[in-house]
Amino acid sequence: MSDTLISAAAPRALHTALHTALWAALACWGSNALAQTDQPAPAAAAETTLAPITVQGATEAETATGPVKGFVAKRAISATKTDTPLIETPQAISVVTRDQFEAQGVTTLRETTRYAAGINSSYFDNRVDSFKARGGDVSQYQDGLLRTYGTYNNIKVEPYTLERVEFLRGPSSVLYGQGSVGGVLNLTSKRPLDQPQREVQLQLGSHSRKQIASDITGPIDEDGRWLYRLVAVGRDSNTQVDHVKDDRLVIAPSLTFKPFAGTSLTLQAMYHKDKSGSITQFFPWQGTRLPGPYGQIPTNTFISEPNFDKYDSENKSFGYLFSHQLNDHWTLRQNLRRTTSEVDYRTLYTSFAANAATGRPARPVFDADGRTVQRDAVWQINGGRMLLVDTQLEGKLQTGDVQHTVLAGMDWQRNTTSQASWRALGTPLDVYNPVYGSFTPPTASQLVQAPNVSQRQLGFYLQDQLRWGDWTATAGLRRDHAKTETEGRPAAAADDSAWTKRVGLTYQAGGGWAPYVSYTESFQPLGGVDFYGTPYKPQRGKQVEAGVKWIPEGKGISGYAAVYSLREQNRKTNDPANPLNSLQLGEVKTQGFEAEMTASLAKSWDWTVAYAYTDAKISRSNAGDQGQRVAAVSRHMASSWLMHRFASQGRGGWSVGAGMRYTGSQWSGTSAIDTPSSLLTDAMVAYDSGDWRLAFHANNLTDKVVITQCLSRGDCFYGERRNFLLTATYRY
């Protein structure tokens, strides 16, 4: 039998194996972590009481963390940490649902937001998932807790384990503490459901992709006190770059215990292991963006060494989501997660080293023959340890005609990074006719251990959501204390404290229209000291935003339009008096406009359309670039996706969809070169028979060679070429 075919017995065999693993996990948890307590049930909660971590069944009302039918979500949790209608949120936010993942054939975290307004994730990198918005970086959270800390020491998210992705734009430090000005990407994990759901999914795709996944959930006992979920993914795949794998194993069990009404404890665990290599090659401008003497460098060219190159990551996490309703007015919640990760990173890449004898500049270039590049070699063993906890007390109060949702919280985190590394000059390589084997790999004894870097952060925050008549207001205040320490280097310690605040006002104008205005701030510790031993101050961000939302009652429509002005201060710039020093005089000012609409109409049409204009400029600098655009930020971005189901009731039968994504040109940091604009087309066709769903997706349908980014330092990067995906899902 062909290796691309799975026998009919596979779903049942996988089901049996997954159940065996599940019950083993349950036995372990039951003996070590949980004990049922016999207590009388408290009085029933009022309808307005929120318990966002309690999972609702598919037949119940929408929550901010549960499943959503179609593309349109009406509630979110990221902007307030409470289950809040989007129309009452005075800040631009997008919600990408599980159904949208499925319709668009999402296989990476980057792909979840490719049809959202103003967020750029086109940079093609198998090491990390990085995002930019509103001229700055985007911080990543999962279930309300920080997901990544450090560089090249974390795994890439498997989207099959997620229920939804929320993107909150702009500074958001009042609720989340340290973070960049671009916004917060909050990922919601799949959680146990009170209705049985089971599926097995098989995928075949470009680059010999073969993947099998399963998602099973439901109650364990008749009373529904115990709920379970087990998500598993196994993948064997190559990539568009020669000699680079994309293999994956993920096991994510979770268990919910509801001893009585108003109380819920969800245990979450995950084991994630990836075996891959380096897709990013750091090719010179010539042969990519600019003409080369031998034409364009092929997009499948591998610059490293097959027997040396790897990017292998392993991640283990365990935590819980707890919610307890104290009475009709107050609810206590606590989320905790412990994560350990390790990455074995080895590669050769186009050299940045200068050679005065030959006139070679300090940037990637061809040798005199126009086809050979010099290579640098690196080997890193990167580790990360994260412990995070967020405790919240939410109250529903009334003062006269004003309703209050008060949130008081304290969050704490401790993050530690470690690194052992080796660097050296590699051997040259002809990129048009690569011949490997001339490089001699180092031994483990050559690795040099760097000092561990740890950071502790403690934050206290207070928020009040007020409602009176047609008006809603949100006000928040936070105090943060962050301390960064480098092992054995007390002089490099940084101890930062900051106040951040936010305020917003929304008016329910009727017909689903809600104009709003808001002010938000951010706080981002830099750590380290300057040349003279003075600790760097944290970067600060301030944003004013005004917009209008349109979310008509009873309609499957959610849209917004917003304008904003954002300023980021304390960026590092050159010191003209000392080239070894950096001054914190840098400032970036960003102004922009965004609009987005998502619609699920008549159970047959799903549509998203988005546009963003971003004017990000360097307003203060010592580097001679004052007044220039911020590098790697597109002024214009636009996208649209339309899907139609032919079945009369919107369920079963055929469906087709297509989308277009436009990314405007980007300033590279030099007038010598830019990153060109791109327009890409995606398409899908699917047939759903009820138990079975068969879908075919094509991305970059025209097979356009895309350059996603060029940098002033001399290198450019390719994007993804055309690729296909065939997905068969069996629900039982």
XYZ file of C-alpha atoms in Angstrom:
732
model
C 0.000 0.000 0.000
C 1.221 3.490 -0.788
C 2.610 5.495 2.145
C 0.127 8.245 1.354
C -2.853 6.027 2.079
C -4.267 5.099 5.473
C -6.293 1.960 5.938
C -9.867 2.067 7.119
C -8.808 0.651 10.468
C -6.607 3.645 11.270
C -9.250 5.867 12.942
C -10.327 3.042 15.285
C -6.726 2.122 16.112
C -5.849 5.735 16.829
C -8.992 6.105 18.946
C -7.992 3.116 21.078
C -4.433 4.400 21.517
C -5.575 7.899 22.465
C -8.041 6.585 25.013
C -5.319 4.450 26.591
C -3.085 7.505 26.929
C -5.969 9.577 28.264
C -6.868 7.177 31.056
C -3.225 6.914 32.066
C -3.088 10.694 32.342
C -6.321 10.778 34.319
C -5.036 8.178 36.747
C -1.878 10.184 37.344
C -3.748 13.428 37.884
C -6.364 11.807 40.077
C -3.784 10.331 42.455
C -1.585 13.390 42.700
C -3.564 16.551 42.174
C -7.312 16.243 42.649
C -9.603 15.287 45.470
C -13.357 15.679 45.351
C -14.735 17.692 48.225
C -18.261 17.106 49.540
C -19.745 20.533 50.059
C -23.262 21.863 49.724
C -23.882 23.640 46.458
C -24.097 27.412 46.754
C -27.017 29.427 45.513
C -27.386 29.642 41.737
C -25.388 32.370 40.134
C -27.013 35.419 38.624
C -27.133 35.449 34.843
C -24.611 38.273 34.688
C -21.934 36.413 36.660
C -18.926 35.653 34.494
C -16.774 32.547 34.689
C -14.690 32.715 31.572
C -12.689 29.537 32.186
C -15.753 27.375 32.607
C -16.306 25.661 29.254
C -19.785 25.728 27.799
C -21.340 23.139 25.558
C -21.997 23.796 21.927
C -25.711 24.305 22.553
C -25.236 27.051 25.173
C -24.675 30.756 24.761
C -21.402 32.010 23.343
C -18.560 32.655 25.786
C -15.244 34.383 25.285
C -13.301 31.121 25.426
C -15.679 28.533 23.960
C -16.488 27.349 20.437
C -18.116 29.670 17.912
C -20.160 28.590 14.898
C -18.940 30.424 11.825
C -16.456 33.262 11.527
C -18.141 35.831 13.758
C -17.456 35.990 17.485
C -19.376 38.530 19.552
C -17.387 38.286 22.795
C -13.707 38.429 23.753
C -11.563 38.241 26.862
C -8.230 39.758 25.824
C -9.111 43.444 26.121
C -10.525 43.311 29.667
C -9.711 39.821 31.102
C -13.465 39.498 31.580
C -16.040 37.955 29.261
C -17.014 41.176 27.481
C -19.057 41.861 24.324
C -16.857 43.228 21.549
C -19.217 46.164 21.088
C -18.409 47.334 24.635
C -14.630 47.112 24.153
C -13.073 50.556 23.481
C -10.145 49.176 21.506
C -9.696 47.465 18.137
C -9.732 43.695 18.482
C -10.023 40.779 16.031
C -11.184 37.258 16.861
C -10.255 34.370 14.555
C -12.446 31.344 15.276
C -11.847 27.627 14.939
C -14.274 27.493 11.999
C -12.195 30.111 10.193
C -9.039 28.055 10.824
C -10.724 25.089 9.151
C -12.132 27.044 6.219
C -8.772 28.655 5.386
C -6.649 25.552 5.919
C -4.521 27.062 8.677
C -1.362 25.059 9.450
C 0.756 27.646 11.331
C 0.116 30.410 13.831
C 1.213 32.966 11.222
C -1.641 31.857 8.981
C -4.318 32.464 11.630
C -3.984 36.257 11.264
C -3.181 36.628 7.562
C -6.711 38.000 6.909
C -6.811 40.314 9.949
C -6.288 44.058 9.582
C -2.840 45.512 10.120
C -0.899 42.522 11.487
C 2.067 41.404 9.409
C 3.301 37.843 9.778
C 4.642 37.237 6.285
C 8.236 36.802 7.434
C 8.912 33.150 6.549
C 10.815 31.596 9.465
C 10.514 28.099 10.884
C 12.309 29.085 14.088
C 9.709 31.442 15.556
C 6.297 32.948 14.850
C 6.815 36.716 14.828
C 4.248 39.459 14.270
C 4.300 43.222 13.770
C 1.481 45.730 13.996
C 1.178 49.509 14.309
C 4.915 49.886 13.826
C 5.938 47.616 16.714
C 6.238 44.015 17.787
C 3.300 41.961 19.047
C 3.489 40.149 22.391
C 2.153 36.590 22.558
C 0.001 35.151 25.335
C -1.818 31.848 25.756
C -4.842 31.564 28.034
C -3.951 34.987 29.421
C -0.351 34.080 30.369
C 2.874 35.061 28.589
C 3.775 32.412 25.997
C 7.357 33.227 25.019
C 10.396 34.781 26.677
C 13.855 34.938 25.156
C 15.044 34.234 21.610
C 15.202 30.884 19.794
C 14.304 28.901 22.906
C 10.599 28.281 22.320
C 8.410 26.140 20.109
C 6.046 27.288 17.378
C 2.378 26.858 18.263
C 0.344 24.034 16.756
C -2.953 25.696 15.668
C -4.869 22.393 15.899
C -4.613 22.762 19.705
C -6.325 26.194 19.679
C -9.982 27.193 19.919
C -9.496 30.812 18.836
C -6.950 33.589 18.411
C -7.613 37.131 19.608
C -5.558 40.091 18.462
C -5.761 43.196 20.673
C -4.127 46.192 18.966
C -1.942 48.784 20.608
C -0.333 49.116 24.062
C -1.888 46.803 26.643
C 0.352 46.881 29.720
C -2.418 47.704 32.219
C -3.625 44.109 32.085
C -0.545 42.263 30.841
C 2.456 44.084 32.232
C 5.558 44.353 30.091
C 4.886 44.270 26.368
C 5.461 45.978 23.083
C 3.338 48.715 21.519
C 2.078 46.562 18.628
C -0.503 44.678 20.648
C -1.268 41.328 22.241
C -1.954 38.069 20.443
C -3.847 35.906 22.944
C -4.307 32.230 22.078
C -7.153 30.262 23.633
C -6.474 26.557 24.034
C -9.053 23.905 23.316
C -10.733 22.988 26.599
C -12.945 20.088 27.720
C -16.561 20.284 26.530
C -19.663 18.890 28.219
C -20.897 17.305 24.974
C -19.026 14.364 23.352
C -17.055 15.316 20.243
C -14.513 13.108 18.491
C -12.565 13.479 15.291
C -9.582 12.034 13.471
C -7.891 14.146 10.835
C -5.491 13.087 8.068
C -3.483 15.524 5.943
C -1.374 15.138 2.802
C 0.328 18.128 1.247
C 3.190 19.669 -0.617
C 6.749 18.773 0.310
C 5.699 15.221 1.261
C 3.614 16.458 4.177
C 1.875 13.633 6.082
C 0.005 14.460 9.284
C -2.452 12.657 11.536
C -4.327 14.413 14.341
C -7.136 13.637 16.741
C -9.346 15.654 19.070
C -11.635 13.852 21.544
C -13.643 15.462 24.350
C -16.713 14.989 26.510
C -17.914 14.098 30.017
C -16.392 11.255 32.014
C -19.207 10.736 34.531
C -23.006 10.932 34.221
C -23.236 14.106 36.315
C -20.832 15.987 34.074
C -18.558 16.913 36.966
C -15.539 15.531 35.147
C -14.789 16.527 31.574
C -11.798 15.578 29.453
C -10.074 16.526 26.246
C -7.138 15.011 24.423
C -5.574 16.643 21.366
C -2.730 14.908 19.547
C -0.771 15.696 16.375
C 1.921 13.724 14.559
C 3.611 15.010 11.386
C 6.328 13.948 8.981
C 7.124 16.595 6.389
C 9.779 18.314 4.337
C 9.781 22.020 3.420
C 10.308 24.101 0.290
C 14.001 24.341 1.235
C 16.127 21.289 0.432
C 17.277 19.125 3.373
C 15.000 20.901 5.894
C 12.390 18.823 7.757
C 9.203 19.937 9.519
C 8.393 16.992 11.802
C 6.170 17.388 14.857
C 4.689 15.492 17.801
C 2.148 17.158 20.112
C 0.127 15.637 22.955
C -2.157 18.015 24.865
C -4.467 16.475 27.525
C -6.765 18.554 29.730
C -9.193 17.698 32.503
C -11.977 19.813 34.026
C -13.451 19.183 37.465
C -16.683 20.941 38.531
C -17.382 19.917 42.125
C -20.404 22.241 42.381
C -22.083 25.129 40.591
C -19.835 28.137 40.112
C -16.551 26.285 40.649
C -14.284 24.911 37.946
C -10.715 23.615 37.819
C -9.147 22.795 34.455
C -5.767 21.058 34.392
C -3.735 21.530 31.225
C -0.601 19.755 30.042
C 1.325 19.701 26.787
C 4.280 17.889 25.323
C 5.556 19.375 22.062
C 8.573 18.227 20.061
C 9.679 19.565 16.671
C 12.511 18.344 14.440
C 13.397 20.883 11.781
C 16.203 22.981 10.329
C 16.914 26.440 8.913
C 14.640 27.846 6.228
C 16.106 31.345 6.574
C 19.279 31.564 4.465
C 20.254 35.277 4.638
C 20.802 35.518 0.887
C 22.518 38.651 -0.524
C 20.526 41.421 -2.192
C 22.015 40.314 -5.525
C 20.227 37.257 -6.761
C 17.100 37.976 -4.725
C 15.818 41.558 -4.814
C 18.481 42.755 -7.253
C 19.701 41.022 -10.441
C 22.566 38.592 -10.038
C 25.146 37.611 -12.688
C 23.719 34.077 -12.744
C 20.068 34.946 -12.240
C 17.848 34.573 -9.215
C 18.899 32.248 -6.415
C 16.462 29.286 -6.409
C 14.004 29.422 -3.512
C 14.791 25.834 -2.525
C 18.512 26.519 -2.059
C 19.919 25.232 1.222
C 22.877 27.245 2.479
C 23.774 25.089 5.496
C 25.067 21.483 5.797
C 22.635 18.505 5.679
C 24.403 16.496 8.409
C 24.832 19.457 10.734
C 21.879 21.780 10.357
C 18.953 21.416 12.766
C 16.425 23.347 14.745
C 15.076 20.777 17.191
C 12.841 22.021 19.988
C 11.173 20.334 22.939
C 8.597 21.997 25.159
C 6.800 20.723 28.268
C 4.141 22.650 30.134
C 1.671 22.057 32.940
C -0.815 24.397 34.551
C -4.377 25.079 35.573
C -7.315 27.446 35.116
C -9.343 27.874 38.304
C -12.582 29.768 38.892
C -14.688 29.921 42.047
C -17.837 31.965 42.494
C -17.742 33.328 46.042
C -21.330 34.610 45.925
C -23.745 36.235 43.511
C -21.418 39.214 43.084
C -17.819 38.051 43.368
C -15.741 35.482 41.471
C -12.156 34.442 42.186
C -9.932 33.162 39.361
C -6.368 31.991 39.107
C -4.380 30.812 36.076
C -0.955 29.174 36.386
C 1.485 27.598 33.950
C 4.963 26.122 34.247
C 6.944 25.726 31.014
C 10.364 24.270 30.245
C 11.871 24.316 26.768
C 15.115 23.490 25.023
C 16.257 24.142 21.463
C 19.222 22.606 19.662
C 20.047 25.150 16.946
C 22.847 24.505 14.441
C 23.299 26.168 11.098
C 25.553 27.802 8.526
C 24.384 31.029 6.931
C 25.663 33.644 4.506
C 28.489 35.478 6.227
C 28.293 39.051 7.486
C 32.057 39.210 8.145
C 34.172 41.860 6.458
C 37.470 41.112 4.659
C 39.637 44.195 4.165
C 42.096 42.326 1.954
C 39.491 41.530 -0.677
C 37.287 44.557 -0.104
C 34.467 42.408 1.201
C 31.967 44.536 3.200
C 30.413 43.526 6.500
C 27.244 42.211 4.900
C 26.141 39.216 2.816
C 27.648 39.437 -0.681
C 28.890 37.157 -3.433
C 32.551 36.505 -3.927
C 34.232 37.797 -7.087
C 32.835 34.896 -9.119
C 29.265 36.120 -8.572
C 27.967 32.754 -7.317
C 29.891 31.780 -4.177
C 29.162 33.036 -0.670
C 31.189 32.728 2.484
C 29.408 31.099 5.415
C 29.360 31.632 9.174
C 28.655 28.690 11.468
C 26.781 28.704 14.762
C 25.678 26.107 17.301
C 23.434 27.052 20.224
C 21.780 25.038 22.977
C 19.093 27.440 24.209
C 16.908 26.811 27.245
C 13.963 28.536 28.837
C 12.091 28.206 32.131
C 8.857 30.069 32.808
C 6.569 30.124 35.848
C 3.563 32.408 35.570
C 0.531 32.987 37.767
C -2.343 35.467 37.428
C -4.887 35.881 40.245
C -8.081 37.892 39.690
C -11.054 38.966 41.760
C -14.055 40.051 39.688
C -17.086 41.782 41.174
C -20.514 42.778 39.836
C -21.677 45.911 41.672
C -24.331 48.609 41.373
C -24.070 52.247 42.439
C -27.257 54.098 41.626
C -27.888 53.776 37.895
C -24.311 52.649 37.192
C -23.382 48.972 36.853
C -19.774 48.068 37.611
C -17.636 45.101 36.650
C -14.607 45.507 38.896
C -11.441 43.493 38.332
C -8.560 43.467 40.807
C -5.570 41.324 40.004
C -2.016 40.378 40.809
C 0.292 38.583 38.390
C 3.790 37.257 38.937
C 6.292 35.639 36.650
C 9.825 34.301 36.776
C 11.610 33.618 33.501
C 15.103 32.213 33.021
C 17.076 31.747 29.806
C 20.271 29.765 29.294
C 22.635 29.337 26.358
C 25.703 27.342 25.418
C 27.110 28.440 22.066
C 29.890 28.099 19.507
C 30.647 30.328 16.522
C 33.218 30.111 13.750
C 33.885 30.895 10.111
C 32.442 28.188 7.885
C 33.409 27.115 4.379
C 32.283 28.760 1.090
C 29.337 27.465 -0.960
C 28.211 27.896 -4.562
C 24.509 28.803 -4.184
C 23.729 27.890 -7.812
C 25.379 24.465 -7.609
C 25.795 23.612 -3.922
C 28.202 20.826 -3.001
C 28.145 19.881 0.680
C 30.606 18.101 2.932
C 33.528 20.541 3.186
C 32.550 21.699 6.696
C 33.838 19.933 9.813
C 31.251 20.138 12.637
C 32.400 21.053 16.157
C 32.188 18.787 19.187
C 30.087 19.411 22.285
C 33.238 20.238 24.245
C 33.619 23.394 22.145
C 30.366 24.880 23.400
C 30.803 27.834 25.759
C 28.234 28.336 28.502
C 26.892 31.881 28.803
C 25.590 33.299 32.097
C 21.930 32.599 32.773
C 19.599 35.588 32.572
C 16.520 35.686 34.792
C 13.688 38.137 35.134
C 11.051 38.483 37.804
C 7.987 40.652 37.415
C 5.260 41.483 39.922
C 2.238 43.491 38.875
C -0.935 44.785 40.535
C -3.825 46.016 38.413
C -7.284 47.462 38.969
C -9.979 47.877 36.343
C -13.566 49.110 36.378
C -16.034 48.604 33.518
C -18.942 50.976 34.033
C -22.303 50.913 32.283
C -25.024 53.532 32.554
C -27.725 53.773 29.969
C -26.196 53.677 26.500
C -22.716 54.482 27.770
C -19.940 52.129 28.812
C -16.550 53.143 30.148
C -13.381 51.262 31.011
C -10.681 52.586 33.330
C -7.593 50.765 34.527
C -4.397 51.340 36.505
C -1.363 49.109 37.020
C 1.871 49.090 38.994
C 4.730 46.895 37.742
C 8.065 45.960 39.216
C 10.505 44.049 36.987
C 14.027 42.924 37.903
C 16.493 41.423 35.421
C 19.670 39.702 36.611
C 22.614 38.174 34.764
C 24.399 35.348 36.530
C 27.775 36.513 37.868
C 27.306 40.081 36.554
C 25.719 42.221 39.274
C 26.560 45.400 37.374
C 24.241 44.337 34.534
C 21.210 44.041 36.830
C 18.214 46.206 36.003
C 15.453 47.084 38.438
C 12.475 48.818 36.796
C 9.136 50.027 38.114
C 6.340 51.690 36.218
C 2.750 52.900 36.407
C 0.567 52.342 33.351
C -3.027 53.376 32.772
C -5.882 53.131 30.320
C -9.282 54.734 29.854
C -11.975 54.227 27.246
C -15.526 55.347 26.500
C -18.141 53.729 24.239
C -21.627 54.920 23.233
C -24.296 52.440 22.097
C -25.865 54.501 19.342
C -28.429 51.904 18.242
C -28.575 49.646 15.215
C -25.406 47.921 16.371
C -23.299 51.091 16.020
C -20.926 52.023 18.838
C -18.418 54.889 18.512
C -15.565 54.802 21.037
C -12.397 56.560 22.152
C -9.535 55.239 24.299
C -6.101 55.963 25.715
C -3.631 53.157 26.535
C 0.013 52.776 27.645
C 2.763 50.172 27.506
C 5.908 49.360 29.445
C 8.818 47.241 28.108
C 11.955 46.691 30.245
C 15.145 46.484 28.175
C 17.569 45.203 30.784
C 21.314 45.740 30.688
C 23.399 48.891 31.113
C 25.054 51.397 28.809
C 28.826 51.803 28.320
C 29.080 53.873 31.506
C 27.175 51.391 33.670
C 23.854 53.250 33.744
C 20.848 50.887 33.487
C 18.630 51.388 30.461
C 15.193 52.789 31.117
C 12.132 50.812 29.946
C 10.621 51.661 26.585
C 7.266 53.422 26.977
C 4.327 53.548 24.588
C 1.269 55.829 24.549
C -1.703 55.561 22.193
C -4.882 57.501 21.503
C -7.479 55.634 19.446
C -10.930 56.577 18.155
C -13.241 54.389 16.163
C -16.653 52.926 15.600
C -17.892 49.351 15.814
C -20.835 47.831 13.989
C -22.179 44.633 15.517
C -25.952 44.517 14.902
C -27.998 42.400 17.283
C -29.083 39.055 15.873
C -26.927 39.431 12.755
C -23.785 37.519 11.922
C -21.752 40.682 11.394
C -18.878 42.213 13.330
C -16.909 45.188 12.049
C -14.872 48.169 13.162
C -13.003 51.185 11.811
C -10.417 53.072 13.834
C -7.811 55.816 13.667
C -4.945 56.020 16.125
C -1.829 57.944 17.080
C 0.922 56.041 18.896
C 4.271 57.149 20.301
C 7.077 54.860 21.517
C 9.867 56.464 23.574
C 13.245 55.475 25.040
C 14.386 53.565 21.967
C 18.149 53.041 21.709
C 20.109 55.234 19.273
C 23.796 55.809 18.533
C 25.944 57.919 20.842
C 27.962 60.353 18.609
C 30.523 60.822 21.400
C 31.115 57.087 21.915
C 30.465 54.469 19.202
C 30.460 51.759 21.897
C 27.554 53.376 23.700
C 23.810 53.742 23.022
C 21.589 56.635 24.057
C 17.878 56.354 24.796
C 16.843 59.281 22.667
C 15.020 57.273 20.028
C 11.344 57.854 19.401
C 8.889 56.443 16.883
C 5.555 58.029 16.059
C 2.901 55.975 14.280
C -0.408 57.133 12.911
C -2.840 54.956 11.048
C -6.265 53.823 10.000
C -7.742 50.312 10.158
C -11.019 48.772 9.092
C -12.207 45.183 9.298
C -15.469 43.313 8.877
C -16.333 39.660 9.382
C -19.703 38.230 8.392
C -21.461 34.862 8.495
C -24.678 35.379 6.539
C -27.660 33.138 5.857
C -25.679 30.100 7.039
C -24.200 29.960 3.557
C -21.700 32.846 3.243
C -18.613 33.664 5.296
C -16.709 36.822 4.449
C -13.779 38.788 5.862
C -12.420 42.054 4.508
C -9.689 44.194 6.051
C -7.531 47.225 5.309
C -4.790 49.004 7.261
C -2.798 52.174 6.625
C 0.267 52.540 8.846
C 2.484 55.627 8.831
C 5.354 54.735 11.186
C 8.226 57.228 11.251
C 11.352 57.727 13.321
C 10.693 61.044 15.046
C 13.922 61.210 17.105
C 17.270 59.520 16.432
C 21.030 59.962 16.448
C 21.542 57.468 13.614
C 20.871 59.858 10.737
C 17.484 58.265 10.006
C 15.214 60.822 11.664
C 12.113 61.331 9.552
C 12.500 57.977 7.776
C 9.903 55.203 7.827
C 10.339 52.418 10.354
C 11.945 49.432 8.650
C 9.853 46.333 7.836
C 6.506 48.157 8.194
C 4.115 48.284 5.222
C 2.114 51.457 4.712
C -0.755 49.560 3.092
C -2.151 46.104 3.827
C -5.438 44.662 2.592
C -7.131 41.277 2.441
C -10.434 39.608 1.729
C -11.761 36.049 1.981
C -15.134 34.816 0.735
C -16.582 31.342 1.183
C -19.931 29.898 0.071
C -21.665 26.740 1.245
C -24.055 25.314 -1.336
C -26.173 23.310 1.111
C -29.567 24.909 1.757
C -29.092 24.832 5.535
C -25.431 25.732 5.492
C -24.384 22.287 6.652
C -23.045 19.427 4.567
C -22.512 19.403 0.827
C -20.017 21.431 -1.183
C -18.308 24.668 -0.244
C -15.816 26.862 -2.100
C -13.730 29.800 -1.000
C -11.000 32.151 -2.146
C -9.014 35.025 -0.748
C -6.495 37.684 -1.683
C -3.773 39.203 0.509
C -1.919 42.412 -0.323
C 1.178 43.609 1.538
C 2.644 46.952 0.511
C 6.305 47.765 0.057
C 8.531 48.239 3.098
C 11.392 50.565 3.914
C 14.540 48.506 4.562
C 16.530 51.139 6.413
C 18.429 52.263 3.317
C 17.525 53.904 0.028
C 19.610 51.281 -1.795
C 16.846 48.687 -1.627
C 13.296 48.095 -0.457
C 11.009 45.150 0.183
C 8.587 44.945 -2.747
C 4.824 44.692 -2.438
C 3.040 41.386 -3.004
C -0.452 40.185 -3.897
C -1.202 36.536 -3.138
C -4.253 34.395 -3.834
C -5.560 31.433 -1.833
C -8.419 29.049 -2.631
C -10.267 26.033 -1.239
C -12.955 23.507 -2.101
C -14.527 21.102 0.387
C -17.225 18.461 0.648
C -18.931 17.684 3.956
C -21.078 14.559 4.244
C -21.757 14.906 7.980
C -19.336 12.427 9.510
C -16.716 13.007 6.823
C -15.220 16.268 5.557
C -12.771 16.404 2.663
C -11.051 19.728 1.901
C -8.462 20.858 -0.630
C -6.529 24.118 -0.065
C -4.085 25.972 -2.302
C -1.967 28.851 -0.974
C -0.157 31.341 -3.232
C -2.142 29.914 -6.102
C -0.124 31.671 -8.818
C 3.194 30.470 -7.347
C 4.567 33.977 -7.017
C 8.157 34.288 -5.789
C 7.734 36.583 -2.794
C 10.442 38.494 -0.980
C 9.024 39.055 2.477
C 11.770 41.262 3.841
C 15.021 42.960 2.829
C 17.259 44.524 5.453
C 19.788 47.350 5.286
C 22.466 44.971 6.568
C 22.490 43.301 3.116
C 20.170 40.274 3.144
C 16.719 39.340 1.839
C 14.285 36.538 2.633
C 11.936 34.483 0.500
C 8.314 33.743 1.330
C 6.319 30.602 0.733
C 5.795 29.328 -2.778
C 2.600 27.644 -3.945
C 1.604 24.762 -1.733
C -1.345 22.369 -1.549
C -3.090 20.664 1.335
C -5.607 17.796 1.296
C -7.427 17.264 4.609
C -9.792 14.410 5.497
C -11.657 14.678 8.800
C -13.793 11.895 10.280
C -16.136 12.795 13.145
C -17.569 9.900 15.161
